[in-house]
XYZ file of C-alpha atoms in Angstrom:
686
model
C 174.059 312.431 187.261
C 171.432 312.915 189.962
C 167.716 313.370 189.587
C 166.575 316.938 190.265
C 162.983 315.902 190.934
C 161.679 317.404 194.186
C 158.200 316.264 195.118
C 157.279 319.521 196.850
C 158.414 321.517 193.814
C 156.360 319.316 191.506
C 153.257 319.826 193.654
C 153.893 323.570 193.718
C 153.971 323.716 189.910
C 150.689 321.801 189.718
C 149.138 324.190 192.230
C 150.541 327.212 190.381
C 148.798 326.260 187.130
C 145.629 324.874 188.692
C 144.258 328.406 188.920
C 144.764 328.798 185.166
C 142.791 325.588 184.531
C 145.942 323.786 183.375
C 145.598 320.011 183.987
C 148.075 318.347 186.349
C 149.629 316.187 183.612
C 150.539 319.253 181.540
C 151.809 321.073 184.637
C 154.071 318.113 185.475
C 155.176 317.993 181.840
C 156.223 321.632 182.207
C 158.061 320.841 185.456
C 160.174 317.977 184.125
C 160.809 319.740 180.822
C 162.346 322.593 182.799
C 164.461 320.150 184.800
C 165.861 318.734 181.566
C 166.290 322.111 179.903
C 168.207 323.630 182.789
C 170.944 320.992 182.729
C 173.474 321.844 179.964
C 174.760 318.273 179.991
C 171.328 317.225 178.731
C 169.994 320.103 176.649
C 171.633 323.085 174.972
C 169.888 325.752 172.911
C 166.942 323.856 171.523
C 168.605 320.446 171.455
C 165.756 318.348 172.819
C 162.002 318.105 173.208
C 159.304 316.535 175.374
C 155.648 315.586 175.074
C 152.599 314.350 176.946
C 149.527 312.590 175.555
C 146.297 313.764 177.107
C 142.749 314.812 176.298
C 141.340 318.314 175.899
C 138.498 320.164 174.247
C 138.968 321.670 170.803
C 137.584 325.036 169.678
C 134.155 323.449 169.162
C 134.119 322.194 172.735
C 134.538 318.543 171.719
C 136.967 316.433 173.741
C 139.727 314.752 171.751
C 143.033 313.000 172.306
C 146.052 315.251 171.772
C 149.812 315.247 171.847
C 151.196 318.301 173.669
C 154.736 318.598 172.348
C 157.454 321.241 172.672
C 156.892 324.048 170.214
C 159.428 325.756 167.994
C 161.180 328.709 169.607
C 160.557 327.698 173.217
C 163.436 327.236 175.653
C 162.951 324.005 177.591
C 164.497 325.534 180.705
C 161.842 328.260 180.819
C 158.923 326.613 179.099
C 155.290 327.457 179.894
C 152.157 325.465 178.977
C 151.807 327.624 175.846
C 155.122 326.153 174.692
C 153.505 322.721 174.392
C 151.078 323.113 171.459
C 148.363 320.460 171.332
C 148.036 318.393 168.132
C 145.284 315.863 167.345
C 146.925 312.552 168.165
C 144.843 310.115 166.087
C 145.451 312.064 162.886
C 149.186 312.102 163.523
C 149.248 308.349 164.106
C 147.350 307.665 160.879
C 150.273 309.038 158.907
C 152.458 306.117 160.037
C 150.826 303.934 157.377
C 152.369 306.027 154.620
C 155.550 304.955 152.862
C 157.016 308.440 152.637
C 156.302 312.068 153.406
C 158.129 315.249 152.485
C 159.246 317.604 155.231
C 156.947 320.313 153.948
C 153.978 317.944 153.964
C 154.857 316.813 157.489
C 154.803 320.408 158.716
C 151.456 321.035 157.003
C 149.907 317.946 158.579
C 151.156 318.945 162.016
C 149.887 322.496 161.673
C 146.573 321.380 160.199
C 145.938 319.309 163.309
C 146.759 321.950 165.904
C 143.947 322.517 168.382
C 144.893 326.192 168.437
C 145.744 327.440 164.923
C 147.726 330.326 166.452
C 150.060 327.991 168.376
C 153.765 327.700 167.462
C 154.952 324.998 165.098
C 155.289 321.644 166.871
C 158.768 320.115 167.061
C 160.260 318.534 163.935
C 160.255 315.280 165.948
C 156.526 315.434 166.710
C 155.728 312.283 164.729
C 158.311 310.255 166.641
C 156.609 311.296 169.896
C 153.191 310.478 168.421
C 154.147 307.035 167.127
C 155.304 305.896 170.587
C 152.475 304.699 172.857
C 153.728 306.127 176.140
C 152.038 309.032 177.839
C 155.243 310.954 178.585
C 158.221 311.044 176.204
C 161.544 312.864 176.756
C 164.313 313.538 174.232
C 167.762 315.016 174.867
C 171.208 315.234 173.302
C 172.995 314.254 176.512
C 176.732 314.857 176.245
C 177.651 311.524 177.862
C 175.445 309.556 175.472
C 176.986 311.375 172.515
C 180.365 310.157 173.792
C 179.059 306.611 173.228
C 177.177 306.995 169.961
C 179.816 309.108 168.163
C 181.959 305.981 167.722
C 182.413 303.510 164.891
C 181.272 300.709 167.235
C 178.446 302.716 168.764
C 175.935 299.856 168.668
C 178.282 297.475 170.469
C 178.958 300.081 173.146
C 175.261 300.762 173.683
C 174.505 297.027 173.886
C 177.251 296.753 176.505
C 175.903 299.637 178.571
C 172.149 299.133 178.259
C 171.588 295.550 177.211
C 167.919 295.066 176.313
C 166.744 298.132 178.241
C 167.187 300.515 175.292
C 166.398 300.080 171.621
C 169.011 301.201 169.070
C 167.973 303.300 166.034
C 170.457 303.713 163.195
C 171.238 307.256 162.104
C 168.482 308.803 160.014
C 167.937 312.509 159.596
C 165.048 313.791 161.773
C 161.636 313.727 160.136
C 159.066 311.197 158.998
C 161.556 308.447 158.108
C 163.227 308.601 161.531
C 159.848 308.555 163.280
C 158.815 305.395 161.391
C 162.145 303.679 162.022
C 162.061 304.498 165.734
C 158.498 303.187 166.032
C 159.484 299.982 164.249
C 162.421 299.466 166.624
C 160.096 299.946 169.593
C 157.484 297.573 168.169
C 160.179 294.907 167.828
C 160.705 295.072 171.608
C 157.948 296.949 173.472
C 159.646 296.309 176.817
C 162.437 298.828 176.184
C 162.551 301.910 178.420
C 163.877 304.171 175.725
C 165.636 304.491 172.378
C 169.219 305.389 171.517
C 169.443 307.408 168.297
C 172.841 306.810 166.747
C 174.954 309.991 166.325
C 172.028 311.990 167.698
C 170.800 311.448 171.280
C 168.234 309.425 173.201
C 164.539 309.107 174.055
C 163.071 307.800 177.285
C 159.411 307.319 178.085
C 157.040 306.364 180.845
C 153.529 306.409 182.223
C 154.289 309.438 184.402
C 156.359 312.557 184.000
C 158.626 311.435 186.817
C 159.185 307.978 185.351
C 160.176 309.311 181.919
C 162.434 311.952 183.483
C 164.172 309.616 185.923
C 164.718 307.029 183.209
C 166.499 309.773 181.270
C 168.709 310.516 184.257
C 169.447 306.823 184.789
C 170.382 306.177 181.156
C 172.695 309.170 181.081
C 174.259 308.078 184.373
C 174.971 304.639 182.904
C 176.690 306.321 179.950
C 178.785 308.433 182.319
C 179.829 305.321 184.223
C 180.959 303.598 181.017
C 182.930 306.635 179.929
C 184.789 306.531 183.246
C 186.027 302.963 182.623
C 189.138 301.870 180.710
C 190.029 305.400 179.666
C 193.155 306.111 177.698
C 195.204 309.304 177.703
C 193.926 311.809 175.187
C 195.273 314.866 173.419
C 199.029 314.616 173.476
C 200.063 318.270 173.455
C 201.625 319.912 170.460
C 204.647 322.138 170.983
C 203.365 325.657 171.689
C 204.956 329.064 172.307
C 205.589 329.924 175.952
C 203.148 332.850 175.879
C 200.105 333.127 173.646
C 199.757 336.869 174.166
C 196.887 338.963 175.459
C 193.291 338.013 174.694
C 192.522 341.682 173.979
C 195.129 341.727 171.205
C 194.270 338.350 169.701
C 190.475 338.700 169.552
C 190.410 341.663 167.096
C 192.798 339.832 164.756
C 190.477 336.814 164.688
C 187.388 338.958 164.323
C 188.809 340.863 161.384
C 189.863 337.687 159.596
C 186.395 336.154 160.027
C 184.602 339.213 158.629
C 183.389 339.094 155.032
C 183.144 342.096 152.691
C 179.580 342.839 151.641
C 179.425 342.249 147.853
C 176.430 344.578 147.516
C 177.575 347.620 149.509
C 181.004 349.130 148.974
C 182.778 349.631 152.290
C 180.391 347.387 154.257
C 181.431 344.234 156.091
C 179.547 341.305 157.508
C 181.139 341.301 160.936
C 180.755 338.793 163.744
C 180.739 339.111 167.533
C 183.016 336.872 169.617
C 182.592 334.959 172.876
C 185.683 333.431 174.509
C 186.136 330.228 176.537
C 189.428 329.066 178.023
C 188.970 326.271 180.587
C 191.673 323.669 181.196
C 189.641 321.084 179.270
C 189.433 323.434 176.291
C 193.149 324.225 176.427
C 193.971 320.497 176.376
C 191.616 320.001 173.435
C 192.777 322.892 171.246
C 196.442 322.239 172.081
C 196.379 318.589 171.062
C 198.784 317.419 168.384
C 195.896 315.715 166.520
C 193.404 318.562 166.854
C 193.128 318.863 163.074
C 191.730 315.311 163.027
C 189.281 315.122 165.909
C 188.213 318.772 166.039
C 187.262 318.994 162.359
C 185.653 315.552 161.984
C 182.131 316.953 162.336
C 179.429 317.956 164.809
C 178.587 315.831 167.850
C 174.847 315.923 167.073
C 173.227 317.086 163.831
C 171.348 320.181 164.967
C 174.543 321.909 166.140
C 175.534 322.494 162.539
C 173.179 325.444 162.016
C 174.902 327.358 164.810
C 178.518 326.153 164.681
C 178.937 324.980 161.085
C 180.355 321.497 160.650
C 183.915 322.182 161.698
C 185.815 324.992 163.440
C 188.559 327.176 162.051
C 191.888 326.254 163.629
C 194.503 329.010 163.622
C 198.235 328.835 164.335
C 199.298 329.072 167.966
C 199.937 332.764 168.739
C 203.287 333.921 170.046
C 202.745 337.012 172.179
C 205.936 338.560 170.856
C 205.139 338.012 167.173
C 201.510 339.011 166.650
C 202.184 340.303 163.122
C 203.104 336.740 162.102
C 200.013 335.469 163.906
C 197.811 337.868 161.957
C 199.236 336.569 158.676
C 198.627 332.992 159.789
C 195.057 333.771 160.840
C 194.283 335.385 157.478
C 195.601 332.288 155.717
C 193.508 330.042 157.972
C 190.391 332.091 157.219
C 191.014 331.826 153.484
C 191.531 328.076 153.774
C 188.340 327.719 155.832
C 186.289 329.596 153.237
C 187.774 327.584 150.370
C 187.020 324.319 152.156
C 183.455 325.444 152.811
C 182.951 326.497 149.181
C 184.192 323.107 147.972
C 182.015 321.285 150.528
C 178.970 323.218 149.386
C 179.660 322.652 145.691
C 180.066 318.880 146.134
C 176.994 318.391 148.236
C 174.752 320.867 146.481
C 175.368 318.993 143.241
C 174.485 315.734 144.995
C 171.314 317.280 146.472
C 170.037 318.603 143.147
C 171.821 321.949 142.875
C 168.956 324.044 144.250
C 170.440 325.226 147.570
C 171.635 328.788 148.229
C 174.970 328.837 149.992
C 175.194 330.237 153.499
C 178.116 332.503 154.327
C 181.507 330.751 154.501
C 182.619 332.428 157.742
C 183.499 330.229 160.730
C 181.308 330.121 163.821
C 183.912 328.522 166.076
C 187.635 329.320 166.171
C 190.197 327.220 168.037
C 193.372 328.975 169.189
C 196.079 326.617 170.511
C 197.496 327.898 173.756
C 194.567 330.259 174.364
C 191.145 328.612 174.013
C 188.128 328.815 171.718
C 185.798 331.512 170.437
C 182.149 331.282 169.464
C 181.162 333.683 166.673
C 177.775 335.053 165.738
C 175.975 338.082 164.368
C 174.982 338.978 167.927
C 176.560 338.380 171.304
C 173.730 335.970 172.038
C 174.515 333.975 168.884
C 178.216 333.986 169.771
C 177.450 332.626 173.237
C 175.296 329.883 171.742
C 178.121 328.868 169.395
C 180.616 328.908 172.269
C 178.289 326.855 174.492
C 177.874 324.242 171.771
C 181.603 324.228 171.064
C 182.308 323.691 174.756
C 179.854 320.790 174.792
C 181.615 319.388 171.724
C 184.954 319.571 173.524
C 183.510 317.473 176.347
C 181.786 314.927 174.104
C 184.769 314.489 171.771
C 187.125 314.188 174.753
C 184.942 311.413 176.160
C 184.718 309.679 172.797
C 188.486 309.795 172.287
C 189.093 308.503 175.824
C 187.290 305.212 175.107
C 187.749 304.918 171.356
C 187.882 307.198 168.341
C 185.466 310.040 167.656
C 183.274 309.209 164.649
C 180.267 311.501 163.982
C 177.901 311.599 160.998
C 179.501 312.015 157.588
C 179.756 315.042 155.328
C 176.650 314.304 153.262
C 174.495 313.918 156.368
C 175.927 317.119 157.840
C 175.098 319.029 154.664
C 171.562 317.674 154.563
C 170.924 318.941 158.094
C 172.723 322.271 157.611
C 170.633 323.042 154.516
C 167.441 321.456 155.815
C 164.643 323.991 155.673
C 163.210 322.851 159.006
C 166.532 323.451 160.778
C 167.077 326.806 159.094
C 163.618 327.836 160.289
C 164.917 327.666 163.866
C 167.170 330.627 163.144
C 164.243 332.830 162.194
C 163.671 335.030 159.161
C 163.567 338.488 160.762
C 165.335 341.168 158.761
C 168.699 342.068 160.211
C 169.109 345.458 161.829
C 171.517 347.877 160.100
C 174.255 347.679 162.752
C 174.046 343.917 163.333
C 177.469 342.472 163.994
C 178.983 345.814 164.995
C 180.400 346.880 168.356
C 179.808 350.449 169.518
C 181.461 352.299 172.415
C 179.967 355.443 173.965
C 181.813 357.564 176.525
C 179.950 359.802 178.940
C 177.210 357.200 178.584
C 175.496 357.991 181.874
C 174.653 361.485 180.613
C 171.660 362.474 178.533
C 173.339 362.514 175.109
C 175.529 359.493 175.815
C 172.646 357.364 177.040
C 170.367 358.400 174.172
C 173.129 357.552 171.699
C 173.847 354.163 173.275
C 170.119 353.357 173.126
C 169.906 354.384 169.470
C 172.920 352.288 168.488
C 171.616 349.263 170.403
C 168.190 349.646 168.779
C 169.942 349.585 165.403
C 171.476 346.216 166.240
C 174.910 347.098 167.637
C 176.436 345.533 170.712
C 177.066 348.508 172.987
C 179.634 349.298 175.667
C 178.764 352.224 177.930
C 181.690 354.057 179.556
C 181.373 356.648 182.302
C 183.265 357.776 185.388
C 180.122 357.193 187.477
C 180.090 353.408 187.845
C 176.672 353.136 189.498
C 174.991 355.465 187.021
C 176.414 353.789 183.926
C 175.518 350.347 185.276
C 171.935 351.516 185.628
C 171.928 352.859 182.072
C 173.254 349.577 180.667
C 170.623 347.699 182.630
C 167.952 349.971 181.153
C 169.120 349.125 177.635
C 169.152 345.448 178.546
C 170.408 342.539 176.503
C 174.189 342.309 176.405
C 174.881 346.013 176.977
C 178.188 346.319 178.830
C 178.798 348.956 181.529
C 182.383 349.954 182.297
C 183.581 352.599 184.752
C 186.166 354.684 182.924
C 188.024 357.910 183.605
C 188.694 359.293 180.130
C 191.418 361.573 181.515
C 193.477 358.538 182.576
C 195.509 356.582 180.002
C 195.396 353.275 181.899
C 191.659 353.533 182.521
C 190.890 354.110 178.845
C 193.263 351.378 177.692
C 191.780 348.963 180.220
C 188.225 349.733 179.143
C 188.963 349.147 175.467
C 190.814 345.932 176.263
C 187.799 344.705 178.221
C 185.522 345.518 175.284
C 187.797 343.560 172.938
C 187.837 340.625 175.351
C 184.050 340.722 175.743
C 182.872 341.317 172.180
C 185.985 340.796 170.058
C 186.785 344.339 168.961
C 185.427 347.816 168.231
C 183.705 349.290 165.157
C 182.046 352.530 166.272
C 183.170 354.962 168.960
C 181.160 357.960 170.130
C 183.574 360.138 172.107
C 181.042 362.135 174.064
C 182.330 362.699 177.611
C 182.893 366.326 178.549
C 182.066 369.176 180.917
C 181.504 372.922 180.517
C 184.324 374.963 182.054
C 183.595 378.712 182.264
C 185.527 381.926 182.771
C 186.645 385.088 180.968
C 189.587 383.917 178.895
C 191.934 386.688 180.033
C 191.261 385.987 183.679
C 190.895 382.207 183.850
C 193.727 380.421 185.672
C 195.935 377.860 183.957
C 194.648 374.997 186.073
C 191.086 375.554 184.872
C 192.156 375.788 181.246
C 194.405 372.731 181.462
C 191.667 370.780 183.225
C 189.229 371.615 180.465
C 191.708 370.619 177.752
C 192.369 367.353 179.569
C 188.695 366.406 179.554
C 187.397 368.164 176.451
C 190.304 367.498 174.087
C 192.917 365.023 175.306
C 190.266 362.524 176.437
C 188.946 362.429 172.856
C 192.460 361.726 171.643
C 192.914 358.915 174.178
C 189.624 357.327 173.209
C 190.246 357.651 169.469
C 193.804 356.348 169.727
C 192.658 353.194 171.524
C 189.805 352.707 169.096
C 192.106 353.015 166.087
C 194.534 350.547 167.675
C 191.811 347.890 167.655
C 190.304 348.892 164.301
C 193.665 348.536 162.574
C 194.115 345.073 164.107
C 190.725 344.065 162.685
C 191.415 345.523 159.250
C 187.741 346.208 158.531
C 187.629 349.972 158.937
C 185.553 351.699 161.581
C 183.885 354.925 162.604
C 185.042 357.620 165.037
C 182.387 360.106 166.160
C 183.029 363.168 168.317
C 180.718 365.463 170.249
C 182.161 368.832 169.191
C 179.429 371.232 170.435
C 178.478 374.556 168.882
C 181.193 376.161 171.028
C 183.716 374.841 168.517
C 182.260 377.162 165.856
C 180.296 379.848 167.678
C 181.956 380.576 171.063
C 179.850 382.163 173.755
C 180.895 384.841 176.259
C 182.880 383.460 179.196
C 182.870 379.953 177.644
C 186.414 380.138 176.263
C 187.773 377.411 178.578
C 185.131 375.076 177.099
C 185.091 376.307 173.495
C 188.862 376.223 172.897
C 189.339 372.469 173.501
C 186.088 371.771 171.638
C 187.460 373.648 168.621
C 190.597 371.540 168.859
C 188.433 368.403 169.017
C 186.699 369.381 165.788
C 190.045 369.546 164.050
C 191.087 366.308 165.768
C 188.143 364.615 164.068
C 189.258 365.921 160.694
C 192.852 364.873 161.302
C 191.763 361.310 161.984
C 189.726 361.383 158.782
C 192.839 362.499 156.900
C 195.289 360.089 158.502
C 193.161 356.931 158.552
C 190.788 357.234 155.595
C 192.968 354.858 153.587
C 192.344 352.247 156.305
C 188.576 352.600 155.915
C 188.225 354.477 159.201
C 185.732 357.328 159.015
C 185.833 360.282 161.410
C 182.969 362.731 161.903
C 181.593 365.122 164.497
C 178.252 366.425 165.712
C 177.807 370.132 166.496
C 174.873 370.286 168.921
C 173.500 373.126 171.002
C 171.119 373.744 173.859
C 170.407 370.135 174.900
C 168.930 369.334 178.300
C 171.751 367.436 179.982
C 174.277 367.529 182.782
C 175.773 370.596 181.082
C 172.434 372.330 180.605
C 170.500 371.657 183.803
C 166.968 372.760 184.632
C 168.340 375.390 187.014
C 170.696 376.732 184.359
C 167.868 376.853 181.809
C 165.652 378.774 184.227
C 168.477 381.211 184.959
C 169.278 381.871 181.283
C 165.582 382.213 180.346
C 165.026 384.741 183.120
C 168.101 386.721 182.099
C 166.766 386.966 178.520
C 163.221 387.734 179.588
C 161.676 384.708 177.865
C 159.950 381.540 178.991
C 162.002 378.398 179.484
C 160.234 376.805 176.500
C 161.042 379.783 174.290
C 164.645 379.752 175.486
C 165.051 376.066 174.592
C 163.399 376.697 171.205
C 165.480 379.770 170.484
C 166.513 378.714 166.986
C 165.383 379.243 163.410
C 162.905 376.372 163.534
C 161.559 377.382 166.957
C 161.849 373.775 168.136
C 163.582 372.357 171.199
C 166.415 369.998 170.277
C 166.709 366.892 172.451
C 169.351 364.340 173.305
C 167.491 361.866 171.093
C 167.934 364.230 168.144
C 171.678 364.259 168.740
C 171.669 360.476 169.061
C 169.978 360.149 165.668
C 172.697 362.335 164.134
C 175.377 360.038 165.544
C 173.461 357.008 164.264
C 173.209 358.569 160.800
C 176.956 359.158 160.750
C 177.603 355.582 161.877
C 175.588 354.342 158.887
C 177.015 356.771 156.291
C 179.746 354.568 154.825
C 180.961 357.191 152.343
C 181.034 360.195 154.653
C 184.096 361.305 156.603
C 185.465 364.622 157.932
C 181.847 365.733 158.281
C 180.389 367.999 160.976
C 176.640 367.595 161.383
C 174.822 370.485 163.045
C 171.939 369.619 165.368
C 170.671 372.881 166.857
C 167.357 373.759 165.188
C 169.106 376.418 163.128
C 171.760 378.863 164.348
C 173.404 380.792 161.510
C 176.224 381.936 163.775
C 177.146 378.309 164.455
C 176.767 377.126 160.853
C 179.901 375.982 159.093
C 180.971 378.148 156.197
């Protein structure tokens, strides 16, 4: 591992913050924290922290010694000075004289001594930073070091690699007790350049930001060098089928098996989003004959447990020609995983006093021999985090097995961290959005109604895939939504294009729960004079495309086994045809009945099917020029034309989007047609 320190970059950061009156030591602390945070072999998703001891004025203008330490919720790779809340150092150090301290009391003391009471909570390892005398302190969960410390003979290995340069701290859960132990180990040999925390990670320190950082790099490099020596062959392969099958077919099966029925709401599921990884290293790991031993032994460092749980779910190797058998095997594996988790919780909750509330028993990592691994989470972001941590675990466990035998913390320690209030606080307490964990697909998503609907579904918590024939336009719309919104060019009149789009969605997110079949165009002509090509073209786009989209959606929904929701844009032309709009109204009428047929045929599978009957919406079908033309022909203003309904209100694309959102949330409504037109008796269903 090479140092990423660049002197000119360091000076530039100091200069950048000088104008904001940020001292050079804090600016350099920001610089090296970013260097650490941007290297995934050192830090992943909150797994580390840094600090600097300095002096600053408090709110009364009095100068005092402080510890500026990474704050909760800040990403080390993108940290700013505000992410290093300042805490009164002397008061923190006084607490070392105590024999014990509860976690809650520790947090109160840290918050009570913040210079800025509005600052984020300091790291749970703040006291460890405070008890060390050095000006700059760095902490990471470096993958290579975990390969050394996750061994039964971890102390012997670390003595071999580091000699007297690093102190060794036995495993203790983070908090006051660990801080005291680490300080005692340092006091026993103040010449050490850092501390190894067994089963956890390492600290390095120095008088300057560069010294602490480059000591970190050196210690990790020494670990890498040891891991490269005297390696043995690892992961003898199990016998696997010749072909695992398609990722797009396997992912929905896994996703459905991992979903949990909501005990409070009939018909609701707690679904998870998937993120796939399939490198050669992962394939060797998941395909090993002893995977059930090393892969389920426990987490490589304690704080991973809140995002990955303590072990993955391992499913049978899929055979591409026998996916029905695979689905049965996956369901059995999911049941076994939940039962193991329930037993684990019961044992350890009783040991811990019986006052914990069990988290859900769904896996957060799934290993598929012959294919790879999946991270699972309530959002795509959470799924990526789980997959990142699982990939890091593959590397660390591979290294550990190559020089010995992987041996992480035990079950009791894992439980204590998983159900530790300070770790759970990292996940946040924000109320979940109503469509969290669901995957929504919108066709015609570059248009007014499609885009408004995709925005509404994303705002309600769904992961959204936007499909449109205009690749540039739909990419721009997905970018406008932001987050993990997925843009896919798709011609809904082409079977292969639709199939390919849905397969990509399954590969990206794991499946499909909600589909808004919205793409269409207004074909015109007097029905007795219109040519067959025009009529067939309209049916292809305004009817058969809906069938293609729905058929592919149902294919994936049935594989998941957790129901779903089909939504169709039927238009008022399906009920109240207008003059010379027969080529448009006829296929729309057929689409309305298509929606009801899906409700009839797939209701027993929990798949709902509804439609929206909208009228007079500004869109690609109803352009400004068209509105002006129709208003002039009727002798009214454009505003009056657009509000030509019983309520005298213009109906917008956002109104239609809210109707689709309502239908997506209505778990006991199917075969419904919702009218969104401001009131048009001629278009009302009878």
